[in-house]
Amino acid sequence: MLTSIAGRSVIVTGASKGIGKGIARVFASKGAKVLVVARDLKAAQAAADQIKSAGGQATPCAADVTSQADMERMAAMAVDKHGGIDVLCANAGIFPAAKLKDMTAEQWDEVLNTNLKGTFLAVKACLPAMKKKGRGRIVITSSITGPITGSPGWSHYAASKAGQLGFMRTAAIELAPHNITVNAVMPGNIKTEGLDGLGPDYLKKMSDSVPQKRLGSVEDIAYSALFFASDEAAYITGQTLVIDGGQVLPESLTALEEMDS
Ligand code: NAP
């Protein structure tokens, strides 16, 4: 099962840390050639080195998803170093908190430019190489925040993550004739470096609100992305998969409190 990833060229944006790093590591462990993309070259290099020391294939790439020129350079690098593009994991994203009363137009633009426009630019840049191969897999990292839930301080983030799904559904139709699928993973609260700044009390409250009573791991997301990226998932497009330990299920605090102990 899912052996089709071996030898494939995979681009992961936002792969120097967190979920993207986990996706890159898991795909490389299955034999993929992974382009590890982040703005900070040193961090991308360090993540690629870790993959290589574990016996995998990885190339670092410093690129900003908000820049069309960078995304085109990223795609060209994957073609040049790894022989084409089979899979794009459009994962890079930011989540700086700001409540509506304090949020500036610049903060709104930064989040939408990175999370939503960045997804579009990464996808657009990879299309010529995927069309040339006659197949492709695009896996977008969305979130439960926006498409399903809300969270004070993250209205811009929620809009960007819901927007990714609207983009995905139309892209999936446009790209279906090219044998390119577009799907999205929707993580709940995943333990990454990006959450470290929120502090231990906040993280404890977050895990308490999950029926499985733990935050997700980056591997929990990576294996779902791996499924969407596989040949076995060829007939699935425009779909989402929630990976959240049951976080969106309880209809009330009582529902959480009355779980079996
Ligand atoms: P993270 O630990 O903060 O890592 C973010 C990664 O994205 C880093 O590699 C960062 O590297 C890169 N990045 C940020 N801005 C970029 C840009 N403009 N261009 C290229 N790379 C950029 O974040 P994470 O928690 O793993 O989140 C990754 C994705 O999962 C995001 O899309 C996020 O919305 C989504 N998500 C996360 C959670 C969660 O609980 N952690 C839940 C739901 C969804 P540089 O800074 O060097 O560029």
XYZ file of C-alpha atoms and ligand atoms in Angstrom:
309
model
C 0.000 0.000 0.000
C 1.191 3.512 -0.879
C 4.438 2.266 -2.369
C 3.973 4.521 -5.395
C 5.762 7.436 -3.729
C 9.235 5.906 -4.134
C 11.351 7.821 -6.642
C 8.781 10.606 -7.015
C 9.749 14.277 -6.957
C 7.950 16.029 -4.114
C 7.960 19.731 -3.230
C 7.012 20.653 0.339
C 6.646 24.361 1.122
C 7.205 25.375 4.732
C 9.321 22.256 5.234
C 11.979 23.611 7.592
C 9.748 23.252 10.664
C 6.586 21.733 12.022
C 4.062 19.947 9.825
C 5.978 20.580 6.589
C 9.152 19.151 8.066
C 7.179 16.081 9.164
C 5.664 15.700 5.684
C 9.115 15.999 4.083
C 10.572 13.425 6.497
C 7.766 10.890 5.977
C 7.762 11.238 2.167
C 11.576 10.881 2.089
C 11.341 7.788 4.305
C 9.145 6.254 1.573
C 11.794 6.945 -1.080
C 10.667 10.316 -2.462
C 13.105 13.014 -3.600
C 12.018 16.003 -1.549
C 12.566 19.702 -2.205
C 12.605 21.293 1.256
C 11.290 24.843 0.837
C 11.379 27.726 3.353
C 12.515 31.345 3.351
C 15.424 30.693 5.697
C 18.006 28.708 3.713
C 19.945 27.600 6.815
C 16.813 26.083 8.355
C 15.852 24.411 5.051
C 19.409 23.073 4.755
C 19.289 21.699 8.318
C 15.970 19.918 7.628
C 17.338 18.486 4.354
C 20.508 17.341 6.152
C 18.412 15.484 8.755
C 16.576 13.656 5.970
C 19.860 12.781 4.270
C 21.404 11.479 7.497
C 18.414 9.146 7.814
C 19.188 7.811 4.311
C 16.662 9.917 2.366
C 16.997 12.269 -0.605
C 16.408 15.989 -0.064
C 17.456 19.321 -1.535
C 17.001 22.622 0.308
C 15.424 25.584 -1.488
C 15.138 29.119 -0.116
C 11.938 30.606 -1.508
C 9.074 32.797 -0.350
C 5.596 31.576 -1.309
C 4.398 35.177 -1.639
C 6.795 35.740 -4.551
C 5.804 34.485 -8.007
C 9.448 34.618 -9.150
C 10.505 32.518 -6.142
C 7.789 29.944 -6.821
C 8.873 29.666 -10.469
C 12.502 29.254 -9.361
C 11.392 26.583 -6.848
C 9.565 24.614 -9.560
C 12.541 24.920 -11.926
C 14.842 23.616 -9.178
C 12.670 20.526 -8.617
C 12.674 19.826 -12.348
C 16.431 20.350 -12.589
C 17.501 18.440 -9.438
C 14.756 15.804 -9.139
C 13.606 15.261 -12.743
C 10.182 16.922 -12.673
C 7.368 17.487 -10.185
C 5.042 14.669 -9.119
C 3.680 16.082 -5.863
C 3.282 19.551 -4.379
C 2.488 19.839 -0.689
C 1.409 23.487 -0.391
C 1.906 23.703 3.342
C 3.641 27.012 4.184
C 1.527 29.145 6.445
C 1.605 31.671 9.264
C -0.783 32.288 12.157
C 0.024 35.507 14.056
C -2.866 36.270 16.420
C -4.718 39.601 16.368
C -8.247 40.316 17.495
C -10.440 42.301 15.094
C -10.295 45.468 17.190
C -6.496 45.516 16.904
C -5.958 43.893 13.505
C -4.403 46.144 10.869
C -4.942 45.925 7.131
C -1.234 45.067 6.831
C -1.606 42.086 9.194
C -4.625 40.901 7.214
C -2.674 41.179 3.935
C 0.370 39.367 5.329
C -1.685 36.350 6.405
C -3.817 36.206 3.246
C -0.770 36.737 1.010
C 1.163 33.923 2.652
C -1.562 31.354 3.261
C -3.936 31.889 0.330
C -2.079 33.729 -2.429
C 1.005 31.662 -1.540
C -0.987 28.471 -2.158
C -2.124 29.783 -5.550
C 1.393 30.855 -6.567
C 2.959 27.526 -5.524
C 0.296 25.546 -7.415
C 0.512 27.743 -10.528
C 4.298 27.429 -10.691
C 4.160 23.608 -10.544
C 1.489 23.111 -13.203
C 3.664 23.181 -16.351
C 5.914 20.386 -15.020
C 2.937 18.305 -13.813
C 1.077 18.719 -17.111
C 4.229 17.682 -18.958
C 4.303 14.421 -16.945
C 0.583 13.881 -17.525
C -0.157 13.465 -13.814
C 0.258 15.231 -10.513
C -0.821 15.415 -6.896
C -1.418 18.638 -4.986
C -2.013 18.432 -1.241
C -2.918 21.677 0.504
C -2.522 22.124 4.264
C -5.709 23.897 5.332
C -7.023 23.716 8.917
C -10.164 23.039 10.920
C -9.966 26.758 11.834
C -12.020 28.578 9.215
C -13.647 25.771 7.257
C -15.262 24.247 10.396
C -14.432 26.201 13.550
C -13.634 29.743 14.655
C -11.051 30.969 17.151
C -10.766 34.518 18.523
C -7.610 36.231 17.208
C -7.522 34.286 13.994
C -10.201 35.781 11.731
C -7.636 36.542 8.997
C -6.121 33.063 9.353
C -9.562 31.413 9.332
C -10.493 33.311 6.159
C -7.263 32.176 4.497
C -7.784 28.514 5.439
C -11.426 28.512 4.276
C -10.302 30.306 1.112
C -7.823 27.536 0.365
C -10.741 25.079 0.130
C -12.666 27.270 -2.314
C -9.518 27.511 -4.409
C -9.018 23.747 -4.165
C -12.496 22.840 -5.432
C -12.224 24.887 -8.610
C -8.576 23.930 -9.201
C -9.591 20.259 -8.860
C -12.117 20.646 -11.695
C -9.761 22.630 -13.935
C -6.910 20.175 -13.469
C -8.867 16.900 -13.628
C -8.321 16.495 -17.400
C -4.570 16.594 -16.739
C -4.744 13.754 -14.227
C -3.802 16.178 -11.452
C -5.686 15.822 -8.166
C -6.049 18.602 -5.596
C -6.990 17.707 -2.035
C -6.536 19.196 1.412
C -5.597 17.999 4.863
C -7.306 19.831 7.726
C -5.233 19.537 10.898
C -6.606 20.202 14.330
C -4.076 21.356 16.914
C -0.717 19.883 16.042
C 2.383 20.113 18.218
C 4.821 22.191 16.150
C 7.370 24.925 16.708
C 4.716 27.349 15.471
C 2.636 26.666 18.608
C 5.526 26.948 21.074
C 5.011 30.698 21.502
C 1.497 30.120 22.840
C 2.862 28.781 26.162
C 2.315 25.564 28.169
C -0.990 26.652 29.778
C -2.549 27.377 26.393
C -1.244 24.085 24.968
C -2.672 22.165 27.962
C -6.085 23.792 27.439
C -5.903 22.880 23.768
C -5.153 19.217 24.436
C -7.885 19.085 27.117
C -10.414 20.138 24.461
C -9.568 17.153 22.244
C -11.440 13.873 22.908
C -8.170 11.951 22.423
C -6.608 14.278 25.055
C -3.464 14.999 23.091
C -2.276 17.394 20.419
C -1.640 15.825 17.026
C 1.829 14.916 15.825
C 3.317 16.078 12.548
C 3.302 12.427 11.452
C -0.483 12.307 11.933
C -0.746 14.915 9.175
C 2.105 13.594 7.037
C 0.559 10.126 6.600
C -2.735 11.682 5.461
C -0.856 13.825 2.939
C 0.989 10.702 1.819
C -2.332 8.989 1.097
C -3.609 11.877 -1.041
C -0.251 11.916 -2.877
C -0.272 8.204 -3.666
C -1.300 6.515 -6.920
C -3.880 4.656 -4.852
C -5.781 7.948 -4.287
C -6.057 8.633 -8.041
C -9.871 8.959 -8.060
C -10.074 11.350 -5.101
C -10.014 15.042 -5.930
C -11.353 18.239 -4.389
C -11.759 16.501 -1.029
C -10.704 17.176 2.536
C -9.597 15.059 5.456
C -9.913 16.278 9.041
C -7.104 15.021 11.293
C -7.903 16.315 14.756
C -8.310 13.515 17.340
C -12.045 14.226 17.357
C -11.640 17.898 18.281
C -14.572 19.175 16.215
C -17.006 16.516 17.471
C -18.174 17.488 21.002
C -21.264 19.679 20.799
C -20.714 21.045 24.318
C -18.382 20.953 27.308
C -20.736 18.353 28.785
C -20.075 16.076 25.826
C -16.357 16.256 26.637
C -16.870 15.803 30.377
C -19.080 12.751 29.928
C -16.555 10.734 27.948
C -15.608 7.324 29.312
C -12.730 7.584 31.740
P 5.524 26.369 11.645
O 6.013 25.335 12.592
O 5.517 27.798 12.064
O 6.317 26.237 10.264
C 5.978 27.093 9.190
C 6.865 26.776 8.006
O 6.447 27.608 6.905
C 8.329 27.074 8.259
O 9.114 26.152 7.537
C 8.496 28.473 7.664
O 9.854 28.709 7.307
C 7.563 28.360 6.452
N 7.067 29.644 5.921
C 6.400 30.619 6.589
N 6.157 31.653 5.756
C 6.681 31.300 4.540
C 6.755 31.952 3.290
N 6.257 33.181 3.095
N 7.366 31.305 2.262
C 7.891 30.063 2.444
N 7.854 29.403 3.599
C 7.249 30.023 4.644
O 3.997 26.072 11.198
P 3.128 24.737 11.315
O 2.449 24.751 12.614
O 3.940 23.554 10.923
O 2.029 25.020 10.185
C 2.232 24.574 8.851
C 0.898 24.636 8.105
O -0.072 23.874 8.825
C 0.324 26.043 7.982
O -0.285 26.185 6.722
C -0.725 26.093 9.074
O -1.758 26.969 8.765
C -1.202 24.657 9.052
N -1.840 24.241 10.305
C -1.121 24.121 11.464
C -1.747 23.695 12.619
C -1.007 23.483 13.909
O -1.662 23.170 14.915
N 0.295 23.619 13.957
C -3.131 23.431 12.617
C -3.839 23.583 11.423
C -3.186 23.974 10.271
P 10.446 30.211 7.101
O 9.920 31.038 8.231
O 11.939 30.041 7.075
O 9.934 30.646 5.769
